Coordinates of C-alpha atoms in Angstrom, one line a residue:
X1 CA -1.8 -10.0 24.9
X2 CA -4.4 -7.2 24.9
X3 CA -3.8 -3.7 26.3
X4 CA -7.0 -1.7 26.9
X5 CA -7.4 2.0 26.1
X6 CA -6.3 4.2 28.9
X7 CA -6.2 8.0 28.7
X8 CA -3.6 8.6 31.4
X9 CA 0.1 8.7 30.6
X10 CA 1.4 5.2 30.1
X11 CA 4.3 3.2 28.7
X12 CA 3.7 -0.2 27.1
X13 CA 7.0 -2.0 26.6
X14 CA 7.2 -5.5 25.2
X15 CA 10.7 -7.0 24.6
X16 CA 12.3 -10.3 24.0
X17 CA 9.1 -12.4 23.8
X18 CA 7.6 -15.1 21.6
X19 CA 4.0 -14.9 20.4
X20 CA 3.3 -18.2 18.7
X21 CA 0.2 -20.0 17.2
X22 CA -2.4 -17.9 19.0
X23 CA -6.0 -18.4 17.7
X24 CA -6.3 -14.6 17.4
X25 CA -3.9 -11.6 17.5
X26 CA -0.5 -11.9 19.2
X27 CA -0.7 -8.3 20.5
X28 CA -3.7 -6.0 20.3
X29 CA -3.3 -2.4 21.6
X30 CA -6.3 -0.1 22.0
X31 CA -6.0 3.7 21.9
X32 CA -7.5 6.4 24.0
X33 CA -10.4 8.0 22.1
X34 CA -10.3 11.4 23.8
X35 CA -8.3 14.5 22.8
X36 CA -5.6 14.5 25.5
X37 CA -2.6 16.7 26.2
X38 CA 0.6 15.8 24.4
X39 CA 2.3 14.5 27.6
X40 CA -0.6 12.1 28.1
X41 CA -0.2 10.1 25.0
X42 CA 0.7 6.4 25.2
X43 CA 4.3 5.3 24.5
X44 CA 4.2 1.8 22.8
X45 CA 7.6 0.1 22.4
X46 CA 8.0 -3.3 20.8
X47 CA 11.5 -4.7 20.3
X48 CA 13.3 -8.0 19.8
X49 CA 10.2 -10.2 19.7
X50 CA 9.1 -13.0 17.4
X51 CA 5.6 -13.5 16.1
X52 CA 5.1 -16.9 14.6
X53 CA 2.0 -18.5 13.1
X54 CA -0.7 -16.6 14.8
X55 CA -4.1 -17.0 13.2
X56 CA -4.9 -13.3 13.6
X57 CA -2.4 -10.5 13.3
X58 CA 1.0 -10.6 14.9
X59 CA 0.4 -7.0 16.0
X60 CA -2.9 -5.1 15.7
X61 CA -3.4 -1.4 16.6
X62 CA -6.8 -0.4 15.4
X63 CA -7.0 2.6 15.5
X64 CA -3.6 4.2 16.4
X65 CA -4.3 7.6 18.0
X66 CA -2.7 9.4 20.9
X67 CA 0.3 7.2 20.6
X68 CA 4.1 7.5 20.1
X69 CA 6.8 5.0 20.1
X70 CA 8.9 2.5 18.0
X71 CA 8.7 -1.0 16.8
X72 CA 12.1 -2.5 15.9
X73 CA 14.0 -5.7 15.4
X74 CA 11.0 -8.0 15.5
X75 CA 10.4 -11.0 13.3
X76 CA 6.9 -11.8 11.8
X77 CA 6.7 -15.2 10.1
X78 CA 4.3 -18.0 9.1
X79 CA 1.0 -16.1 9.6
X80 CA -1.8 -17.7 7.5
X81 CA -4.2 -14.8 7.0
X82 CA -2.7 -11.4 7.8
X83 CA 0.3 -10.2 9.8
X84 CA 0.5 -6.5 10.8
X85 CA -2.3 -3.9 11.1
X86 CA -2.4 -0.2 11.9
X87 CA -5.7 1.1 10.7
X88 CA -7.5 4.4 11.6
X89 CA -10.4 3.4 9.3
X90 CA -11.8 5.3 6.3
X91 CA -15.1 6.1 8.1
X92 CA -15.7 9.9 7.6
X93 CA -17.3 10.5 11.0
X94 CA -14.4 8.8 12.8
X95 CA -11.9 10.6 10.6
X96 CA -13.2 14.0 11.8
X97 CA -12.7 12.9 15.4
X98 CA -9.3 11.2 15.0
X99 CA -7.5 13.8 12.9
X100 CA -6.7 16.1 15.9
X101 CA -5.1 13.2 17.9
X102 CA -1.4 12.8 17.8
X103 CA 0.6 9.9 16.3
X104 CA 4.4 9.9 15.9
X105 CA 5.5 6.3 15.4
X106 CA 8.3 4.4 13.7
X107 CA 8.4 0.8 12.4
X108 CA 12.1 0.1 11.5
X109 CA 14.5 -2.8 11.1
X110 CA 11.9 -5.6 11.2
X111 CA 11.6 -8.9 9.2
X112 CA 8.4 -10.2 7.6
X113 CA 9.0 -13.7 6.2
X114 CA 6.9 -16.5 4.8
X115 CA 3.4 -15.0 5.6
X116 CA 0.3 -15.8 3.6
X117 CA -3.3 -14.6 3.3
X118 CA -4.9 -11.2 2.4
X119 CA -2.0 -9.0 3.2
X120 CA 1.2 -8.9 5.3
X121 CA 1.2 -5.2 6.3
X122 CA -1.8 -2.8 6.2
X123 CA -1.0 0.8 7.4
X124 CA -3.5 3.6 7.4
X125 CA -3.4 6.7 9.6
X126 CA -6.1 9.5 9.4
X127 CA -5.7 10.8 5.9
X128 CA -6.7 14.4 6.7
X129 CA -4.6 14.7 9.8
X130 CA -1.6 17.0 10.1
X131 CA -0.9 15.7 13.6
X132 CA -0.1 12.1 12.6
X133 CA 2.9 10.6 10.9
X134 CA 4.5 7.2 10.7
X135 CA 7.9 6.2 9.4
X136 CA 8.1 2.7 8.0
X137 CA 11.8 2.2 7.1
X138 CA 14.6 -0.3 6.8
X139 CA 12.3 -3.4 7.0
X140 CA 12.9 -6.6 5.1
X141 CA 9.7 -8.0 3.6
X142 CA 10.5 -11.2 1.7
X143 CA 9.2 -14.6 0.6
X144 CA 5.6 -13.9 1.5
X145 CA 2.7 -15.4 -0.6
X146 CA -0.3 -13.1 -1.0
X147 CA -2.7 -14.1 -3.7
X148 CA -6.2 -13.2 -2.4
X149 CA -9.3 -12.4 -4.3
X150 CA -11.4 -14.7 -6.5
X151 CA -9.9 -16.3 -9.6
X152 CA -12.7 -15.0 -12.0
X153 CA -13.5 -11.6 -10.4
X154 CA -11.2 -8.6 -10.6
X155 CA -10.5 -6.3 -7.7
X156 CA -12.1 -2.9 -7.8
X157 CA -10.7 -0.9 -4.8
X158 CA -9.8 -3.6 -2.4
X159 CA -6.8 -5.4 -3.9
X160 CA -4.8 -7.9 -1.9
X161 CA -1.1 -7.1 -1.7
X162 CA 1.9 -7.7 0.5
X163 CA 1.8 -4.0 1.5
X164 CA -1.4 -1.9 1.7
X165 CA -0.6 1.8 2.0
X166 CA -3.9 3.6 2.7
X167 CA -2.9 7.1 3.8
X168 CA -0.3 9.6 2.5
X169 CA 1.1 10.5 6.0
X170 CA 3.1 7.2 6.0
X171 CA 6.7 7.5 5.0
X172 CA 7.3 4.1 3.4
X173 CA 10.9 4.1 2.1
X174 CA 14.2 2.1 2.2
X175 CA 12.5 -1.2 2.6
X176 CA 13.4 -4.5 0.9
X177 CA 10.4 -5.9 -1.0
X178 CA 11.0 -9.3 -2.7
X179 CA 7.9 -11.5 -2.8
X180 CA 7.8 -13.2 -6.2
X181 CA 5.0 -15.6 -5.2
X182 CA 2.7 -12.6 -4.5
X183 CA 0.6 -10.9 -7.2
X184 CA 1.1 -7.3 -5.9
X185 CA 3.9 -5.9 -3.7
X186 CA 2.2 -2.6 -3.1
X187 CA -1.5 -1.6 -3.2
X188 CA -3.8 1.0 -1.7
X189 CA -7.4 1.0 -0.3
X190 CA -7.6 4.8 -0.2
X191 CA -10.4 6.2 -2.4
X192 CA -8.9 9.6 -3.2
X193 CA -7.4 10.0 -6.6
X194 CA -6.0 13.4 -5.7
X195 CA -3.8 11.9 -3.0
X196 CA -0.2 10.8 -3.5
X197 CA 1.7 7.9 -1.9
X198 CA 5.4 8.0 -1.6
X199 CA 7.2 4.6 -1.8
X200 CA 10.6 5.6 -3.1
X201 CA 14.0 4.3 -2.4
X202 CA 12.9 0.7 -2.1
X203 CA 14.9 -2.4 -3.2
X204 CA 12.6 -4.7 -5.3
X205 CA 15.1 -7.4 -6.1
X206 CA 15.4 -5.7 -9.5
X207 CA 16.3 -2.4 -11.2
X208 CA 13.7 -2.9 -14.0
X209 CA 10.9 -0.4 -13.6
X210 CA 8.7 -2.3 -16.0
X211 CA 8.7 -5.3 -13.6
X212 CA 8.1 -3.0 -10.7
X213 CA 5.1 -1.4 -12.3
X214 CA 3.4 -4.7 -12.7
X215 CA 3.7 -5.3 -8.9
X216 CA 1.8 -2.1 -7.9
X217 CA -1.9 -1.6 -7.8
X218 CA -2.8 2.1 -7.9
X219 CA -4.2 4.8 -10.1
X220 CA -2.8 3.1 -13.2
X221 CA -5.1 0.2 -12.4
X222 CA -8.2 2.0 -11.1
X223 CA -8.8 5.7 -11.7
X224 CA -10.4 6.4 -8.3
X225 CA -7.2 5.3 -6.4
X226 CA -4.2 7.5 -5.6
X227 CA -0.9 7.2 -7.4
X228 CA 1.9 5.4 -5.7
X229 CA 5.4 6.8 -6.6
X230 CA 8.2 4.3 -6.5
X231 CA 10.9 6.3 -8.5
X232 CA 13.7 6.3 -7.7
X233 CA 14.4 2.8 -6.3
X234 CA 17.5 1.6 -4.7
X235 CA 20.2 -0.1 -6.8
X236 CA 21.0 -2.8 -4.2
X237 CA 19.7 -4.4 -1.0
X238 CA 21.9 -2.0 1.0
X239 CA 19.0 -0.1 2.5
X240 CA 21.1 2.7 4.1
X241 CA 23.1 3.4 0.9
X242 CA 22.8 6.3 -1.5
X243 CA 23.0 4.3 -4.7
X244 CA 19.8 5.1 -6.5
X245 CA 18.4 3.8 -9.7
X246 CA 17.9 7.3 -11.1
X247 CA 19.9 7.1 -14.3
X248 CA 16.8 6.7 -16.4
X249 CA 13.8 9.1 -16.6
X250 CA 10.8 8.6 -14.3
X251 CA 8.9 5.5 -15.5
X252 CA 5.4 5.9 -17.0
X253 CA 3.5 2.6 -17.6
X254 CA 2.5 2.3 -21.2
X255 CA -1.2 2.5 -22.2
X256 CA -0.6 -0.1 -25.0
X257 CA 1.2 -3.3 -23.9
X258 CA 1.9 -6.6 -25.5
X259 CA 0.6 -5.6 -28.9
X260 CA -3.1 -5.5 -28.2
X261 CA -3.6 -5.0 -24.4
X262 CA -4.6 -1.5 -23.3
X263 CA -5.5 0.3 -20.1
X264 CA -4.2 2.7 -17.5
X265 CA -3.5 6.5 -17.6
X266 CA -3.6 8.0 -21.1
X267 CA -1.7 11.3 -21.3
X268 CA -1.3 11.5 -25.1
X269 CA -3.2 10.6 -28.3
X270 CA -4.0 7.0 -29.0
X271 CA -5.8 5.8 -32.1
X272 CA -7.0 2.2 -32.4
X273 CA -6.5 0.3 -35.6
X274 CA -9.6 -0.4 -37.7
X275 CA -10.9 -3.9 -37.2
X276 CA -8.4 -4.6 -34.4
X277 CA -9.4 -6.4 -31.2
X278 CA -8.0 -4.9 -28.0
X279 CA -8.0 -6.5 -24.5
X280 CA -8.8 -4.0 -21.7
X281 CA -7.3 -5.2 -18.4
X282 CA -7.2 -1.9 -16.5
X283 CA -9.4 1.2 -16.1
X284 CA -9.1 3.6 -19.0
X285 CA -8.2 7.0 -17.4
X286 CA -8.0 9.7 -20.1
X287 CA -6.4 12.5 -18.2
X288 CA -6.2 16.2 -18.9
X289 CA -3.8 17.6 -16.3
X290 CA -0.2 17.3 -17.6
X291 CA -1.2 16.6 -21.2
X292 CA -4.4 16.3 -23.1
X293 CA -5.2 12.6 -23.4
X294 CA -7.2 11.5 -26.4
X295 CA -8.6 8.1 -27.2
X296 CA -9.9 7.6 -30.8
X297 CA -11.8 4.4 -31.3
X298 CA -11.7 3.6 -35.1
X299 CA -14.5 1.9 -37.0
X300 CA -14.6 -1.8 -36.5
X301 CA -12.5 -1.8 -33.3
X302 CA -13.5 -4.5 -30.8
X303 CA -12.8 -3.9 -27.1
X304 CA -12.8 -7.0 -24.9
X305 CA -13.2 -5.5 -21.4
X306 CA -12.6 -7.5 -18.2
X307 CA -15.1 -7.4 -15.4
X308 CA -14.9 -4.6 -12.8
X309 CA -13.2 -2.3 -15.3
X310 CA -14.3 1.4 -15.8
X311 CA -13.5 4.5 -17.8
X312 CA -12.9 8.1 -16.7
X313 CA -12.9 10.7 -19.4
X314 CA -11.2 14.1 -18.6
X315 CA -9.7 14.5 -22.0
X316 CA -11.3 13.4 -25.3
X317 CA -13.0 10.1 -26.2
X318 CA -14.2 9.7 -29.8
X319 CA -15.8 6.6 -31.2
X320 CA -16.4 6.4 -34.9

């Protein structure tokens, strides 16, 4: 099903339908590219549908502009490549045009199960827009298998993950994420290290923040990406509850891990041991905002750096 872009007032309502094994997208909705009055925006409602095994996306809205509505109580399962896309692009010229166009949308109470490929959900509104917002809440995203990438080449800024959050005007909270066969639960494609992504009050299937941190691909992995906040999380799979996992201080991934593995944000002083070999698996980001990060590389230290890994020095780097 494909709905063309119309700049007159319109209601698109799709309920109680099955979209199964299409060779491309199950539903593709195009947006009006003009600046229109608020009462001329498109209302897109999608409820109680099943999307099963489509080779393209189950739902694709690319871009989402001049649109309001809700997507609720749908099931997305068995997609082999990707499942759900709302993408307003990272093209600067288009961003200037799109940012004045209204979006007020909600994706709530949906199930995403047993999907594979590059990602399950990719959501990106226009980053610089104050007229756009999207609530992505109370969804159950479980048992998906997202590997992606090449086995010998690391991701730089295009990591594959179950959820790709690529603009900070998306309210991603109170969702159930439990995809143990996927490498990353949350990742971002936004190239803006000053931006901040909120992904709090999620249930990860665990209350261990160390395990959660290994499932996120953000500024702790690559310095030119934004930081994704996932503290506090929920204490159970009751998505509407107020039981938060906030009895411990906010978690900060360690720069030194597993004895000789280093990488990530460095907010204090770290001195390598002379003659020691260290494996570098993440960007080294020596920050100077909250604290003055210092990396002192002692004489005889060997750094084994993986491919596609960089270093950003805002504090102090000293090699002897």
